[in-house]
PDB file of C-alpha atoms in Angstrom:
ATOM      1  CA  UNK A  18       0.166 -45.015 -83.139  1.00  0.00           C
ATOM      2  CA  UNK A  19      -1.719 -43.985 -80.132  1.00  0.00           C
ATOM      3  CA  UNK A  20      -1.097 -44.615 -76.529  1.00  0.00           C
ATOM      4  CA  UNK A  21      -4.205 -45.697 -74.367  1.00  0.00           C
ATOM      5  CA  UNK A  22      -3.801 -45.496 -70.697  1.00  0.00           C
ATOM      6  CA  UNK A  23      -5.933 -48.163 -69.255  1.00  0.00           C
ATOM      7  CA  UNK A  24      -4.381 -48.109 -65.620  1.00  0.00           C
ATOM      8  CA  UNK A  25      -1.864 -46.663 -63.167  1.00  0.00           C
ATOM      9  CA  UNK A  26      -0.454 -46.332 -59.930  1.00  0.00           C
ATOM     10  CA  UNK A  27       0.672 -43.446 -58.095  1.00  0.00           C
ATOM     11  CA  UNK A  28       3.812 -45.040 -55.874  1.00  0.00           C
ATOM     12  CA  UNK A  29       5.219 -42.006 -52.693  1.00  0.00           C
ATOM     13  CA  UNK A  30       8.702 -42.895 -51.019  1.00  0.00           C
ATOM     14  CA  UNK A  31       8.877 -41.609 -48.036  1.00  0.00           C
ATOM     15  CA  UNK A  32      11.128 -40.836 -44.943  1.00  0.00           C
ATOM     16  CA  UNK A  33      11.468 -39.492 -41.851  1.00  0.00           C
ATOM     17  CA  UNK A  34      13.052 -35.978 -42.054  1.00  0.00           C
ATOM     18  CA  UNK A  35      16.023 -36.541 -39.363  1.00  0.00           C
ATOM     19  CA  UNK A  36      17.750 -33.321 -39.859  1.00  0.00           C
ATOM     20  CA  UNK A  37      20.801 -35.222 -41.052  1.00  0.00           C
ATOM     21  CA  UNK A  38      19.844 -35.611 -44.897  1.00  0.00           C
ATOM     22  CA  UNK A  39      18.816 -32.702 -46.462  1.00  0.00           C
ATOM     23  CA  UNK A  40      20.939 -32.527 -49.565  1.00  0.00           C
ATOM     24  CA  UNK A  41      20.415 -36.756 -50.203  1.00  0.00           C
ATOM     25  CA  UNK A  42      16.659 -35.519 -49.902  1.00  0.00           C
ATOM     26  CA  UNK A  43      16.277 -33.309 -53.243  1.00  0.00           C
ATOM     27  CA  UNK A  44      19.256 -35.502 -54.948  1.00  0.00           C
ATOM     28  CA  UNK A  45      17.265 -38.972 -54.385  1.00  0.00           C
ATOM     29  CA  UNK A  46      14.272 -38.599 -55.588  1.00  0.00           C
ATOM     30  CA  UNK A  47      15.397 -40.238 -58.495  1.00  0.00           C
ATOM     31  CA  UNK A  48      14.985 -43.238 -56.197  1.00  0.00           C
ATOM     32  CA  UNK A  49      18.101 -44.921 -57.636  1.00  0.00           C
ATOM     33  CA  UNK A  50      20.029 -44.194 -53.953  1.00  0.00           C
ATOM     34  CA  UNK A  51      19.584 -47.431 -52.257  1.00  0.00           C
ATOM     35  CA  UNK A  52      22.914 -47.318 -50.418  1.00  0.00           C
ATOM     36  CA  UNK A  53      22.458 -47.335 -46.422  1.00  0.00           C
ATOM     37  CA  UNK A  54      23.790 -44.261 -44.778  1.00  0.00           C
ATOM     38  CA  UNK A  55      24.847 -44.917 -41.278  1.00  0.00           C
ATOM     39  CA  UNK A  56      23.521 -42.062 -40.894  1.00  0.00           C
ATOM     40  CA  UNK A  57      19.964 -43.166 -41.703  1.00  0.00           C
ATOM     41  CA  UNK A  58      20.223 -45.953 -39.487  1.00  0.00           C
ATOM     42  CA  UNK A  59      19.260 -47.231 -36.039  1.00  0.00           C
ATOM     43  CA  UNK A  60      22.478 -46.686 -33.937  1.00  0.00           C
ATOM     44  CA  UNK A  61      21.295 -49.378 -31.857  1.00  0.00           C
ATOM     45  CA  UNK A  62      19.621 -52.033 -34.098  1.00  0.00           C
ATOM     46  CA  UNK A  63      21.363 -50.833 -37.304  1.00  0.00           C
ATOM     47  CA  UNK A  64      17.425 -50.911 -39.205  1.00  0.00           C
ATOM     48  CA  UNK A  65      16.815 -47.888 -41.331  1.00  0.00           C
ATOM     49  CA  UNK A  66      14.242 -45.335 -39.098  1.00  0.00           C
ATOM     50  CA  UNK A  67      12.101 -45.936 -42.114  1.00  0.00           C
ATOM     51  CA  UNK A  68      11.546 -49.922 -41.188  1.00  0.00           C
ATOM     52  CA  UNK A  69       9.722 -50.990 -38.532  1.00  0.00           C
ATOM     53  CA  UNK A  70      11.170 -51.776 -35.215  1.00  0.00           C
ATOM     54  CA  UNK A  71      13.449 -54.914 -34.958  1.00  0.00           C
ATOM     55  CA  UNK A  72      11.077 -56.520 -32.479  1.00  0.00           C
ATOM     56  CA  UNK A  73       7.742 -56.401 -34.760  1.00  0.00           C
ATOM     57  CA  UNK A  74       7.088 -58.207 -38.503  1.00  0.00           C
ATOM     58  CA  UNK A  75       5.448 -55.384 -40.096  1.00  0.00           C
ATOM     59  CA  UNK A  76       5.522 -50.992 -39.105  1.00  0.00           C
ATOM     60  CA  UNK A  77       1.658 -51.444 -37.295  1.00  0.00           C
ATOM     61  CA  UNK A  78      -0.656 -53.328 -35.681  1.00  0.00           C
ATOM     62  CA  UNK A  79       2.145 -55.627 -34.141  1.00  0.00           C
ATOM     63  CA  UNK A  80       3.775 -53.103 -32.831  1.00  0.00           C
ATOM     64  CA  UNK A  81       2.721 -52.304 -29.264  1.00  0.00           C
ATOM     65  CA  UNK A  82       4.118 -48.974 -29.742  1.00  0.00           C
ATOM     66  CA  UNK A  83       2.615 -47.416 -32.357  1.00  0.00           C
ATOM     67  CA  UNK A  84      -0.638 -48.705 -33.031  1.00  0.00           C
ATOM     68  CA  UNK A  85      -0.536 -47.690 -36.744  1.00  0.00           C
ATOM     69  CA  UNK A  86      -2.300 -48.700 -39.131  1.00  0.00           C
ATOM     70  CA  UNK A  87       0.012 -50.408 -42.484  1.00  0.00           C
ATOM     71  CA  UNK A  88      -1.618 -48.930 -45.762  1.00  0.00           C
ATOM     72  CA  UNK A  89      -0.648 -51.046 -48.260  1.00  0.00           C
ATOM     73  CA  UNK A  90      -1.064 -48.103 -51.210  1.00  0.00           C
ATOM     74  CA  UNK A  91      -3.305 -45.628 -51.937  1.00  0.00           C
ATOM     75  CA  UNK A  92      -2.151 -41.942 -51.635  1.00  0.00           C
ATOM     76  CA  UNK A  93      -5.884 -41.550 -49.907  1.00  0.00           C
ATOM     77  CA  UNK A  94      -5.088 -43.122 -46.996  1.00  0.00           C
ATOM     78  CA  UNK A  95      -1.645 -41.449 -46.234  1.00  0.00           C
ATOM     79  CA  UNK A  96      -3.012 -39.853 -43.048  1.00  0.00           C
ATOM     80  CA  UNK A  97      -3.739 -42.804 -41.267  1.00  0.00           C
ATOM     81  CA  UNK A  98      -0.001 -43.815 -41.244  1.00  0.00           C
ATOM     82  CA  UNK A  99       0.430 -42.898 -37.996  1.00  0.00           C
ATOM     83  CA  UNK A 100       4.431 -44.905 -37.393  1.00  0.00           C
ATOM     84  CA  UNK A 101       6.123 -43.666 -33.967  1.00  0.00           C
ATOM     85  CA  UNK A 102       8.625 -41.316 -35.021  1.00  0.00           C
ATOM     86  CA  UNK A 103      12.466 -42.145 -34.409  1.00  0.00           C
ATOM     87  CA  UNK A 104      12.755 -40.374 -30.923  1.00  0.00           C
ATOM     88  CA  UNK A 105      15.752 -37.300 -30.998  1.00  0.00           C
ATOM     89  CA  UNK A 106      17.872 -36.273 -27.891  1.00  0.00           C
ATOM     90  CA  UNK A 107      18.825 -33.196 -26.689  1.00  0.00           C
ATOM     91  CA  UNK A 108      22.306 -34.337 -27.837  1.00  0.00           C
ATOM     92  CA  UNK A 109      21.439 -34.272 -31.017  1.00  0.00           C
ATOM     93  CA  UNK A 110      21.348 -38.518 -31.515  1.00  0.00           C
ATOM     94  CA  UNK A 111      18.678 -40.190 -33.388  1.00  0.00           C
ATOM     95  CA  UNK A 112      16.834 -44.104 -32.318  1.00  0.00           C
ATOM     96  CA  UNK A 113      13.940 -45.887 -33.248  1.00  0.00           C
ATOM     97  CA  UNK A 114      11.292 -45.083 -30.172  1.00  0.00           C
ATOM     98  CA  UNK A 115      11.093 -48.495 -29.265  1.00  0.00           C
ATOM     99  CA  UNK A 116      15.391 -49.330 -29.390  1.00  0.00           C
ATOM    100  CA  UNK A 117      16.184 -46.559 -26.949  1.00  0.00           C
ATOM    101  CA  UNK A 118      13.783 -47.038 -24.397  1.00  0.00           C
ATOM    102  CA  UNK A 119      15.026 -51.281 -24.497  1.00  0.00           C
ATOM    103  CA  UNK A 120      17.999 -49.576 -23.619  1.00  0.00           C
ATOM    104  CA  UNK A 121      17.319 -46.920 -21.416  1.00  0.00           C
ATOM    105  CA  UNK A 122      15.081 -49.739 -19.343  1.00  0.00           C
ATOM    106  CA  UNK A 123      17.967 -51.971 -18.575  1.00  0.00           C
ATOM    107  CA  UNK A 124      20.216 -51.202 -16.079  1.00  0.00           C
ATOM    108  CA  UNK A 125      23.395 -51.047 -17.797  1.00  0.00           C
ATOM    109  CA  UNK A 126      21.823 -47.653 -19.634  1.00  0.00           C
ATOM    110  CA  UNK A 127      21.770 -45.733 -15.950  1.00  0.00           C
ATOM    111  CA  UNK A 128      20.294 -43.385 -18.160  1.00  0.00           C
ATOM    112  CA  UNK A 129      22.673 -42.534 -20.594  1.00  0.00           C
ATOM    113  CA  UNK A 130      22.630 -41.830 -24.475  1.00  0.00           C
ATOM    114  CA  UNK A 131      24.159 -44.927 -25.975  1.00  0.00           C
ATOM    115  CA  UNK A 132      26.414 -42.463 -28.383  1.00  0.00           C
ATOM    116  CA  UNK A 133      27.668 -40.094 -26.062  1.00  0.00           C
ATOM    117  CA  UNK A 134      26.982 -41.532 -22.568  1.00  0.00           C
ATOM    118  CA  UNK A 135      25.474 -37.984 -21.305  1.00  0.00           C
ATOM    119  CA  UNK A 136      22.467 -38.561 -19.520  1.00  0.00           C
ATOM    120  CA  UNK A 137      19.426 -39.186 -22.071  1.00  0.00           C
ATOM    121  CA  UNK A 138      16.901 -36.618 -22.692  1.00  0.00           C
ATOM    122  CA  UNK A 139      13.984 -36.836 -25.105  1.00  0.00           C
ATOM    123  CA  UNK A 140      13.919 -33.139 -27.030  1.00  0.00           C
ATOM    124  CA  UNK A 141      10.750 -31.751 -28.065  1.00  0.00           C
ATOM    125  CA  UNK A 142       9.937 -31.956 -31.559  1.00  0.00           C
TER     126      UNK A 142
ATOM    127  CA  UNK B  67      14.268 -59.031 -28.281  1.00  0.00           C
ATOM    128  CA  UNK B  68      16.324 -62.340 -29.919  1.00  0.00           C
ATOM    129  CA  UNK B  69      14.854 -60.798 -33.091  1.00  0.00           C
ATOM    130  CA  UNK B  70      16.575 -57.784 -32.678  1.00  0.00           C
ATOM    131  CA  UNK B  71      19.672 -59.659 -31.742  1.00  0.00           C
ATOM    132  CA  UNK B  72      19.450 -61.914 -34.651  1.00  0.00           C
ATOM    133  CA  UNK B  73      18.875 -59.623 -37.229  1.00  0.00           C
ATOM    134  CA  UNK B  74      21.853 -57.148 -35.638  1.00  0.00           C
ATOM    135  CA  UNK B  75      24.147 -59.999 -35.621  1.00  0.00           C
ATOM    136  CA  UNK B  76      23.178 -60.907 -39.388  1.00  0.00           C
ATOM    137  CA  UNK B  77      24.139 -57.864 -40.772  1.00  0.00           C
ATOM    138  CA  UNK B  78      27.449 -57.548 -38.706  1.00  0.00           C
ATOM    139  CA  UNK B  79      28.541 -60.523 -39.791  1.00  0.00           C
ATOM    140  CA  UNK B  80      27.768 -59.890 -43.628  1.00  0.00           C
ATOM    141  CA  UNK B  81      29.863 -56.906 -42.862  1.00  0.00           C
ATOM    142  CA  UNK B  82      32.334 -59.505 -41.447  1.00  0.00           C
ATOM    143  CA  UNK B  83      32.723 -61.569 -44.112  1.00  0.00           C
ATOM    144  CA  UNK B  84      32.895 -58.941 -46.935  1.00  0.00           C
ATOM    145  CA  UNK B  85      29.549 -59.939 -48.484  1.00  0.00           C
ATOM    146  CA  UNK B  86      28.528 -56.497 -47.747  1.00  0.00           C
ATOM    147  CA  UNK B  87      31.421 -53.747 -46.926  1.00  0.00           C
ATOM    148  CA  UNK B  88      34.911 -54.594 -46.100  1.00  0.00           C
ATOM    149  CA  UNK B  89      36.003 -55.970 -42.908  1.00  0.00           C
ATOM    150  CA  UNK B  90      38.185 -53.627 -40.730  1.00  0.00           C
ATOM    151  CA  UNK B  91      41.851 -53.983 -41.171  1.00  0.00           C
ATOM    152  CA  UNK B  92      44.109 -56.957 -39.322  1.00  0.00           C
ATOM    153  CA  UNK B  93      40.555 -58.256 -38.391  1.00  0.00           C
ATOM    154  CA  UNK B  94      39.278 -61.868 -39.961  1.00  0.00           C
ATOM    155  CA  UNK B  95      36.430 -64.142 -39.299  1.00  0.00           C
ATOM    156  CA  UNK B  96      37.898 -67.645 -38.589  1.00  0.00           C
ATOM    157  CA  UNK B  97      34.139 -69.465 -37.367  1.00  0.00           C
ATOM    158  CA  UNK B  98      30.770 -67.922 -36.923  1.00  0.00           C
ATOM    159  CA  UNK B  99      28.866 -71.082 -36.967  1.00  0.00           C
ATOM    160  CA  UNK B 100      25.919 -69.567 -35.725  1.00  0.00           C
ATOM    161  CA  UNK B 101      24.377 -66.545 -33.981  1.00  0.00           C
ATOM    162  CA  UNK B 102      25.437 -67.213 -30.650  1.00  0.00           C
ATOM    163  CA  UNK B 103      29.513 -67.760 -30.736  1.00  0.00           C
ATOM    164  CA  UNK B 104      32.436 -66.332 -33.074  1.00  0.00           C
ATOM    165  CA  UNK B 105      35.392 -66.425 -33.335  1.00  0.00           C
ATOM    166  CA  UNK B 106      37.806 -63.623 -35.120  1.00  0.00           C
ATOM    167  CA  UNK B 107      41.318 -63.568 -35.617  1.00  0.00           C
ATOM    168  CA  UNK B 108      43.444 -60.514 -34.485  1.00  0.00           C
ATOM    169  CA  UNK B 109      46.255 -58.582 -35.513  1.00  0.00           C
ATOM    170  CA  UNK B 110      47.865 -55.314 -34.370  1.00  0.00           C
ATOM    171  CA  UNK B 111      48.570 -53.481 -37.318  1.00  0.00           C
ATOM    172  CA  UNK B 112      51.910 -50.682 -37.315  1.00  0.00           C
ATOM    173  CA  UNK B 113      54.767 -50.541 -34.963  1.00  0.00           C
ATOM    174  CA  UNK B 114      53.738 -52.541 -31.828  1.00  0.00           C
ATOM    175  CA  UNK B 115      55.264 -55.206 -28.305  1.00  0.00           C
ATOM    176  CA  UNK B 116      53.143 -57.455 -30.651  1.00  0.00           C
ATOM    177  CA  UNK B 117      54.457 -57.015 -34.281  1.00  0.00           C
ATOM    178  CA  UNK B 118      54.289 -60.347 -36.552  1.00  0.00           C
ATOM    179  CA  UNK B 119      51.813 -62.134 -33.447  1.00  0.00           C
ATOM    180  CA  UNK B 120      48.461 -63.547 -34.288  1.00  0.00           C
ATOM    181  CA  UNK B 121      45.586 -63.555 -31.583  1.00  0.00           C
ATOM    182  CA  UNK B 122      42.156 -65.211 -31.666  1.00  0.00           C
ATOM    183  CA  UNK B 123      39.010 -63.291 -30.004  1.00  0.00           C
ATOM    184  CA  UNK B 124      36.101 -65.385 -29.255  1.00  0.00           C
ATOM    185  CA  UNK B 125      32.509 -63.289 -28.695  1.00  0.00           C
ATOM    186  CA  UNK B 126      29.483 -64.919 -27.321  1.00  0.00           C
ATOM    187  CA  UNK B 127      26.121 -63.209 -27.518  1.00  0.00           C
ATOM    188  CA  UNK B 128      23.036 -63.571 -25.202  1.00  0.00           C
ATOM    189  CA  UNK B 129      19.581 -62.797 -27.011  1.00  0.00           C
ATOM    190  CA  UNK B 130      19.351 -59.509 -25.509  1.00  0.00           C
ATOM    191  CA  UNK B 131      22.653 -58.279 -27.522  1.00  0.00           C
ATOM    192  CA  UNK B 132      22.961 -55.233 -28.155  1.00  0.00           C
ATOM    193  CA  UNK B 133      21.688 -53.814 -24.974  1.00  0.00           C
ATOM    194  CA  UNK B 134      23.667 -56.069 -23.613  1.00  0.00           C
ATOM    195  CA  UNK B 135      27.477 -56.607 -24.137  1.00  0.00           C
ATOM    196  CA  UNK B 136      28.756 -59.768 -25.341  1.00  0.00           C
ATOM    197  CA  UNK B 137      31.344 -62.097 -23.476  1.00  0.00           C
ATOM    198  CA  UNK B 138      35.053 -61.578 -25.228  1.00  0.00           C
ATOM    199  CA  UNK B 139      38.170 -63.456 -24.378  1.00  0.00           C
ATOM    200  CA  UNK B 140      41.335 -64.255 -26.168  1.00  0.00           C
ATOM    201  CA  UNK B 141      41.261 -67.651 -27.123  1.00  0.00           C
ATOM    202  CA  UNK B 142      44.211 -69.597 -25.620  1.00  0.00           C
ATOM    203  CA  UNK B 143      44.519 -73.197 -27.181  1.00  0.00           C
ATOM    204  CA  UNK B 144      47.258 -75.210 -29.004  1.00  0.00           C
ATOM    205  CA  UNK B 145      47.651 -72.574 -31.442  1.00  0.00           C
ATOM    206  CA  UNK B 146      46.354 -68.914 -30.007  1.00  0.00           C
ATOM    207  CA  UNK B 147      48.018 -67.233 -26.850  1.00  0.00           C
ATOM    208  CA  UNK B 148      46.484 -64.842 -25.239  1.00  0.00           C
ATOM    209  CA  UNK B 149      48.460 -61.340 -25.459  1.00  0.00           C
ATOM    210  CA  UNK B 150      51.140 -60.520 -22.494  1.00  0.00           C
ATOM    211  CA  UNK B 151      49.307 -57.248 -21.713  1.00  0.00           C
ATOM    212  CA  UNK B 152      48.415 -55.691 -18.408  1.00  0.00           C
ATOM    213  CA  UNK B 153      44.467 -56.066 -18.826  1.00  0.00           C
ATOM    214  CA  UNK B 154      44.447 -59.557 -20.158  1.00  0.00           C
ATOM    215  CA  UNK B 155      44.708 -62.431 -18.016  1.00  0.00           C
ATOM    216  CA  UNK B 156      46.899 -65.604 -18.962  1.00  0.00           C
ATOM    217  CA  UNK B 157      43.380 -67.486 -19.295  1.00  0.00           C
ATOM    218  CA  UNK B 158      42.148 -65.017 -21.675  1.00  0.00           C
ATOM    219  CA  UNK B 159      39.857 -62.768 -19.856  1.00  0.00           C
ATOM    220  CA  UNK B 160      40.094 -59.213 -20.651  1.00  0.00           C
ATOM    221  CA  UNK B 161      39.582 -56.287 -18.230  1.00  0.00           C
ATOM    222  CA  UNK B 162      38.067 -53.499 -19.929  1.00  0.00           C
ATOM    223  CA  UNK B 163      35.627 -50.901 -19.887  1.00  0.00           C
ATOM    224  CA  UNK B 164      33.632 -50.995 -22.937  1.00  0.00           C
ATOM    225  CA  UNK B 165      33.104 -54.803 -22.223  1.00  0.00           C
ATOM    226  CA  UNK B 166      31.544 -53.830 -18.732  1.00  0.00           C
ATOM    227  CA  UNK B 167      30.181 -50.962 -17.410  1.00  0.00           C
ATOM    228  CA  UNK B 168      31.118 -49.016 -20.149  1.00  0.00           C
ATOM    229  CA  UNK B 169      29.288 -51.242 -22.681  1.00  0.00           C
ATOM    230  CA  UNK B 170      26.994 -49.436 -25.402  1.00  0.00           C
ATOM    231  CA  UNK B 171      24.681 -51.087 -27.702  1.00  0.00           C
ATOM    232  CA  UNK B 172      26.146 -48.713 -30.680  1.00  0.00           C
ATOM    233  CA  UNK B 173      29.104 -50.752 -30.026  1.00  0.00           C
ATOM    234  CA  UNK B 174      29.715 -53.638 -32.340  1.00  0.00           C
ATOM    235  CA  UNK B 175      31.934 -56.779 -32.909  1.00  0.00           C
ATOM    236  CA  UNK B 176      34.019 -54.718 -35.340  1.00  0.00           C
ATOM    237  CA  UNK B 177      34.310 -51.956 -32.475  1.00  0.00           C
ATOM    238  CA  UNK B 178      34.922 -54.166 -29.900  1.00  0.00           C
ATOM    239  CA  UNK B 179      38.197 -55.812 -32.104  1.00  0.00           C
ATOM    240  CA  UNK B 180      39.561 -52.163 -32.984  1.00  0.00           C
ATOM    241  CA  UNK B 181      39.511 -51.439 -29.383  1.00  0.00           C
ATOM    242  CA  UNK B 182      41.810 -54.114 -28.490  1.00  0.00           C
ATOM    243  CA  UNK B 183      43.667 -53.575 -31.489  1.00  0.00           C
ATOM    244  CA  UNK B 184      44.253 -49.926 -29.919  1.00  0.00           C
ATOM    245  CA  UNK B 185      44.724 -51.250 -26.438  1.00  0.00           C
ATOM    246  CA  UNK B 186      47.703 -53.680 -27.302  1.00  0.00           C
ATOM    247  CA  UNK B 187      49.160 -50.576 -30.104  1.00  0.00           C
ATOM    248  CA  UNK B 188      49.529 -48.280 -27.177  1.00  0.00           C
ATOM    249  CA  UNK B 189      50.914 -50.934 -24.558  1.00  0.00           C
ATOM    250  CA  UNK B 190      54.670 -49.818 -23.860  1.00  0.00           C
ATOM    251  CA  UNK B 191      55.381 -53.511 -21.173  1.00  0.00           C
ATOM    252  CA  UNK B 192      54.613 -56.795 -21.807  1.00  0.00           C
ATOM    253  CA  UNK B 193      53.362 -57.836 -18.418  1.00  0.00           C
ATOM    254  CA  UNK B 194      51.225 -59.931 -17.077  1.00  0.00           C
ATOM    255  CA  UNK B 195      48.346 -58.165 -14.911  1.00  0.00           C
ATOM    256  CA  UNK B 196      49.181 -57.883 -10.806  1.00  0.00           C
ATOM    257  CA  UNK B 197      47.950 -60.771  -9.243  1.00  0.00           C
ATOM    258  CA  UNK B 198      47.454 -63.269 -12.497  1.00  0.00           C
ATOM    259  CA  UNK B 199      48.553 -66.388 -11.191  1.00  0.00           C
ATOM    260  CA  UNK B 200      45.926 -65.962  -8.399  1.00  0.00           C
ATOM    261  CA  UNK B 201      43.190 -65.030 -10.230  1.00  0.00           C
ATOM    262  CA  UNK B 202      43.686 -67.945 -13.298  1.00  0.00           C
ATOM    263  CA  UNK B 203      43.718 -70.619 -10.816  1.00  0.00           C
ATOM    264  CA  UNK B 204      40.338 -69.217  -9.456  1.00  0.00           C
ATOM    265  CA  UNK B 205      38.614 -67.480 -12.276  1.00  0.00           C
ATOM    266  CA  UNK B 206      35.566 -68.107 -13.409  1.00  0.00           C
ATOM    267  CA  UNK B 207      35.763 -69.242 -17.315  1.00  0.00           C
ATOM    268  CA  UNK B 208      32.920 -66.624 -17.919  1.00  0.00           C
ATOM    269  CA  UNK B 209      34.211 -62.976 -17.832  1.00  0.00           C
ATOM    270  CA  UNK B 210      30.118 -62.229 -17.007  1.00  0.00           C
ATOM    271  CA  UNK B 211      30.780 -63.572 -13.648  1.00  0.00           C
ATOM    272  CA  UNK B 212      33.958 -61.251 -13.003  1.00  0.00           C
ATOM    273  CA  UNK B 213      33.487 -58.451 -11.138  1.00  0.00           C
ATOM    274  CA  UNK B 214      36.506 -56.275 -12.657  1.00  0.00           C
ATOM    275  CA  UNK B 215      37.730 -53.142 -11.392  1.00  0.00           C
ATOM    276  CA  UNK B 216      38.860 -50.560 -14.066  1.00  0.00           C
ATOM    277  CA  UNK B 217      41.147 -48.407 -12.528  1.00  0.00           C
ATOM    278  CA  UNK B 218      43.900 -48.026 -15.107  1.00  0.00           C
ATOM    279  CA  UNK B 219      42.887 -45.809 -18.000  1.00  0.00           C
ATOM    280  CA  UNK B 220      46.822 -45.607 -19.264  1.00  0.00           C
ATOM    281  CA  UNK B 221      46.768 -48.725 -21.843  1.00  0.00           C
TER     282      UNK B 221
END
């Protein structure tokens, strides 16, 4: 019997490298973890840092923020994702861009990371 | 921003009713007919002034929650009391922190209810706040509008 490949699709799973995840990184890659981590998660809107911000439909064009393009596939076009990176503190604590500064920009913040109430500031990555 | 609330709220209250994780301890949903108001029945689990009583929470959520905090008093009715406790007011309103200035949006309902769990655990008097008659018969019915003062960080 032979085998004729007549089509396929090269599928990548991605996600952003957060420092907090580096052993789940080489075991799941099996794909078969689909169990939310709190630690993978929006603090503040409780979204994976993977999914888009709470406020837009779809990671891209909607979003005021990032002005990313959404691929819907091909491998080829993997540069032009362009998604804001979750923004890191000094203190170590982890947001989607667009959560923290919500929460920074209202008063009740007066500056302070939501986690540890020290006064926020963004670290360089 | 009332997407971000809405889709918050979902998930804590699949968390709530045990369709997805477990609810905390001595903590159970009685109503949460909608996104904007629920209500959660309390108990103070271990060795406590309030061993064998039953309270009733109610939260209510503007569309800018979680950035901003949600409005939480003790239901008092024909069947819930409010707790005799120094911070909570005979109406129901609570004075504390984490519902003010303190207020995080990493905070959650859940929190919220093992905080005042922990605040009625460690209380060693029943009594009734300084100055509760006065402020009951004057009080607005929303704790937003209070202006409270927290200057007791022993209970």
């Amino acid at each position: 019997m032979k085998v004729v490949v007549k089509d396929w699709h090269s599928v990548a799973h991605w996600r952003w490298a957060t420092g907090k995840d580096k052993d789940k990184e080489v075991t799941a890659t099996g794909g078969a973890d689909d169990e939310e981590d709190e630690d993978d998660l929006c603090g503040i809107c409780r979204v994976p840092f993977e999914g888009c911000c709470p406020n837009c439909k779809v990671p891209g064009d909607d979003c005021p923020l990032s002005r990313s393009m959404w691929c819907s596939g091909l491998l080829a076009c993997a540069e032009r994702f362009t998604f804001v990176p979750p923004v890191h503190g000094k203190c170590t604590h982890i947001f989607h861009m667009h959560c923290l500064l919500k929460w920074i920009e209202s008063a009740a913040a007066k500056g302070l990371c939501p986690m540890d109430r020290r006064p926020w500031e963004t670290a360089d990555r | 921003m009332a997407m971000m609330s809405t889709k918050r709220l979902q998930k804590e209250l699949a968390e709530l009713n045990g369709v997805k994780g477990t609810p905390p301890t001595g903590i159970s949903l009685l109503s949460a007919d909608n996104l904007a108001s629920w209500r959660l029945e309390l108990q103070v689990l271990g060795e406590s002034l309030y061993q064998g009583e039953t309270f009733a929470v109610e939260f209510r959520f503007g569309s800018r929650y979680p950035i901003e905090s949600p409005a939480v008093v003790f239901v008092v009715n024909d069947k819930y009391k409010a707790p005799v406790h120094p911070h909570v007011y005979s109406n129901g309103l609570i004075c504390a922190s984490i519902l003010g200035n303190e207020w995080s949006p990493v905070l959650s309902v859940s929190a919220v209810c093992l905080t005042l769990q922990s605040m009625l655990a460690s209380c060693k008097e029943k009594k009734l706040p300084d100055g509760n008659d006065a402020f009951v018969k004057t009080a607005p019915l929303d704790p937003k509008k209070v202006r409270f003062v927290y200057d007791d960080d022993t209970v």
